[in-house]
Amino acid sequence: MAVNGDVAALPCGTRPQTLVTQVFEAEPPPAARLAHQATCPHCQASLASLRALRHDAEAVAAEPVAVPPDFARRVMARVRGATSGIRVSTEPLGSTTVNEELVARMARLAAMEVPYVTFALAEVDATQPVDGLTFSVRIVVAYNVGLREVAAAVRERVGREVRRTAGLPVARVDVLVEELSG
Amino acid sequence: MVVGVDDAYLVAAARRGDLDAFEVLVRRHEASVFRLALRMTASPADAEEAAQDAFVQAWRSLHLYRGDATFRTWLARIVTNRCLDLVAARRPASELPETLEDTRADLAAHAEGRERLRALTRAILALPPDARAALVLREFQGLSYAEGAEILGVSLPAVKGRIHRARLDLAAMMGGWR
């Protein structure tokens, strides 16, 4: 057993390092070594166990690894921890505040439902919530469709969905067409 | 629906503070990050902790990501370092739960199938952490030697040496030399 030390040569004088390289790096051995290995029981046994190890390592590498359920949700909850909220209503019995990122997400999901929008990202500016929120929506649009019509549909849909779900007024929805997708 | 949007686009958006863009990146890379953490720690609980920490740290240090490495490589570096910290904190080398001799005896007892693979997983865990990291990146994440060197912050010969060393040690643990 040699961890962190030199590995002793095999009884036939072959260095194990040579065999490891031969098996794992798939280096064809020179003719003289090949001839030696053809008759040497030490080399043959070591090569067989190295090939078995390589085979097992490939099997471990190929084993499926399941990501724990809701992993991304837990990550995002930690990432989101410090972001600010938007006051949706103040009632006698308490207020309701929605995480700013969730409001931005509503806008994003609404934009993604518009035909020909293949991807969307949204940011919300909540500095003047009384007048209404200002959204900035970046979209990727399918090639060869009218961009103004798509942008107008995004503006309409984002405004409607944010008003409907969060009950918040929407002042502006600025749409930036950022990419065309095939 | 996310087809056609590459990592660079999402990273740029995430850097502006867009959490949805970052979430797409998390979902895209969680399998590879979790897998790397699991091979490094051999414990699902530790792997989850290391993988979560890595993504949170990635979010906080996105402004430091310059785009000279791929996002995947950059993430791999963060999670590898996190795992090395975790492993160092959890298992001082002197307190490894089983000796290498036990691993070998174990293997003799269960020579076949899944038990063999389990024994190999344990043998990998018994490797010195930096050798294990080099081996895992190459054999289990399928990264090149150059990527491994970049992730570990060492030279190409150093990373090759570590992997070679790790293979020798594994071979000794799993079968021995005859």
Short mmCIF file of C-alpha atoms in Angstrom, two decimals, chain A residues 1-5 7 10-11 16-17 19-21 24-25 42 45-46 49-50 52-53 56-57 59-68 71-76 78-80 83 101 104-105 108 112 118-119 121-123 138 140 178-179, chain B residues 1-2 5 9-10 13 16-24 26-27 30-31 34-35 38-39 48-49 51-53 55-56 59 100-101 104 114 116-117 120-121 128 138-140 145 164-165 167-178:
data_model
loop_
_atom_site.label_atom_id
_atom_site.label_comp_id
_atom_site.label_asym_id
_atom_site.label_seq_id
_atom_site.Cartn_x
_atom_site.Cartn_y
_atom_site.Cartn_z
CA MET A 1 0.00 0.00 0.00
CA ALA A 2 1.52 3.23 -1.03
CA VAL A 3 -0.49 6.37 -0.67
CA ASN A 4 1.60 9.49 -1.11
CA GLY A 5 4.73 7.42 -1.47
CA VAL A 7 5.04 2.69 -5.71
CA LEU A 10 6.59 -5.11 -9.95
CA PRO A 11 8.70 -8.25 -9.43
CA PRO A 16 3.26 0.53 -12.20
CA GLN A 17 3.19 4.14 -13.45
CA LEU A 19 0.93 0.50 -16.82
CA VAL A 20 -1.41 3.20 -15.46
CA THR A 21 -0.53 5.47 -18.36
CA PHE A 24 -5.89 5.17 -18.70
CA GLU A 25 -4.34 7.31 -21.40
CA HIS A 42 2.85 -9.81 -13.14
CA ALA A 45 -2.41 -9.46 -13.69
CA SER A 46 -1.78 -5.75 -13.08
CA SER A 49 -6.89 -5.15 -12.56
CA LEU A 50 -6.20 -1.70 -14.02
CA ALA A 52 -11.22 -3.49 -14.33
CA LEU A 53 -10.62 -0.26 -12.41
CA ASP A 56 -15.57 0.55 -12.84
CA ALA A 57 -14.61 4.22 -12.97
CA ALA A 59 -19.50 2.85 -14.65
CA VAL A 60 -19.43 5.26 -11.70
CA ALA A 61 -19.12 8.18 -14.11
CA ALA A 62 -22.15 6.95 -16.03
CA GLU A 63 -24.32 6.46 -12.93
CA PRO A 64 -27.21 8.90 -13.04
CA VAL A 65 -27.18 11.44 -10.22
CA ALA A 66 -30.56 12.86 -9.31
CA VAL A 67 -30.61 16.47 -8.21
CA PRO A 68 -32.67 16.70 -5.00
CA PHE A 71 -32.96 22.28 -5.31
CA ALA A 72 -33.16 25.35 -7.57
CA ARG A 73 -36.03 26.72 -5.49
CA ARG A 74 -33.96 26.51 -2.32
CA VAL A 75 -31.01 28.20 -4.02
CA MET A 76 -33.22 30.98 -5.31
CA ARG A 78 -31.37 32.11 -0.46
CA VAL A 79 -30.37 34.38 -3.32
CA ARG A 80 -33.62 36.28 -3.10
CA THR A 83 -34.19 41.80 -2.20
CA GLU A 101 -38.41 39.96 -7.91
CA ALA A 104 -40.71 41.18 -12.13
CA ARG A 105 -41.29 37.49 -12.64
CA ARG A 108 -41.62 38.01 -17.38
CA MET A 112 -43.31 34.81 -22.45
CA THR A 118 -39.16 32.93 -27.42
CA PHE A 119 -37.52 34.31 -24.30
CA LEU A 121 -36.54 38.90 -18.94
CA ALA A 122 -38.13 41.66 -16.89
CA GLU A 123 -37.06 44.24 -14.36
CA ARG A 138 -36.20 42.43 -22.76
CA VAL A 140 -36.07 37.52 -27.85
CA GLU A 178 -32.75 42.19 -27.83
CA GLU A 179 -32.35 39.16 -30.05
CA MET B 1 -38.54 28.16 -24.62
CA VAL B 2 -35.08 28.85 -23.30
CA VAL B 5 -30.36 31.75 -25.29
CA TYR B 9 -26.68 36.38 -22.43
CA LEU B 10 -28.12 35.13 -19.14
CA ALA B 13 -28.74 39.86 -17.45
CA ARG B 16 -27.67 43.56 -13.98
CA GLY B 17 -29.57 42.00 -11.08
CA ASP B 18 -32.04 39.87 -12.98
CA LEU B 19 -32.88 36.95 -10.72
CA ASP B 20 -34.98 35.11 -13.28
CA ALA B 21 -32.01 34.99 -15.61
CA PHE B 22 -29.92 33.62 -12.78
CA GLU B 23 -32.55 31.00 -12.02
CA VAL B 24 -32.38 29.77 -15.61
CA VAL B 26 -29.14 27.51 -11.86
CA ARG B 27 -31.54 25.07 -13.50
CA GLU B 30 -27.59 22.26 -11.20
CA ALA B 31 -27.11 18.67 -12.39
CA PHE B 34 -24.58 18.69 -7.78
CA ARG B 35 -22.90 15.72 -9.39
CA LEU B 38 -21.57 14.48 -4.67
CA ARG B 39 -18.43 12.88 -6.10
CA GLU B 48 -26.50 19.81 -1.32
CA GLU B 49 -24.89 22.25 1.08
CA ALA B 51 -23.85 23.07 -4.28
CA GLN B 52 -26.23 25.61 -2.72
CA ASP B 53 -23.35 27.61 -1.28
CA PHE B 55 -24.63 29.05 -6.47
CA VAL B 56 -25.17 31.69 -3.78
CA TRP B 59 -24.60 35.14 -7.55
CA LEU B 100 -7.47 1.78 3.11
CA GLU B 101 -6.94 -1.82 4.21
CA ARG B 104 -9.65 -3.50 0.18
CA ARG B 114 -22.87 -2.33 -7.33
CA ARG B 116 -17.66 -2.90 -6.39
CA LEU B 117 -18.76 0.54 -7.48
CA LEU B 120 -14.64 2.46 -5.59
CA THR B 121 -16.65 5.48 -4.44
CA PRO B 128 -6.07 13.13 -0.58
CA ARG B 138 -11.33 14.55 -15.28
CA GLU B 139 -13.00 11.14 -14.91
CA PHE B 140 -16.47 12.05 -13.69
CA TYR B 145 -6.65 18.47 -18.18
CA HIS B 164 -1.78 9.94 -12.25
CA ARG B 165 -1.09 9.69 -8.53
CA ARG B 167 -5.06 6.40 -10.32
CA LEU B 168 -2.03 4.66 -8.83
CA ASP B 169 -3.50 4.94 -5.35
CA LEU B 170 -6.90 3.72 -6.49
CA ALA B 171 -5.35 0.77 -8.25
CA ALA B 172 -3.44 -0.08 -5.07
CA MET B 173 -6.62 0.19 -2.99
CA MET B 174 -8.82 -1.71 -5.39
CA GLY B 175 -6.57 -4.51 -6.52
CA GLY B 176 -3.03 -4.12 -5.46
CA TRP B 177 0.00 -4.83 -7.58
CA ARG B 178 1.12 -8.34 -8.31
#
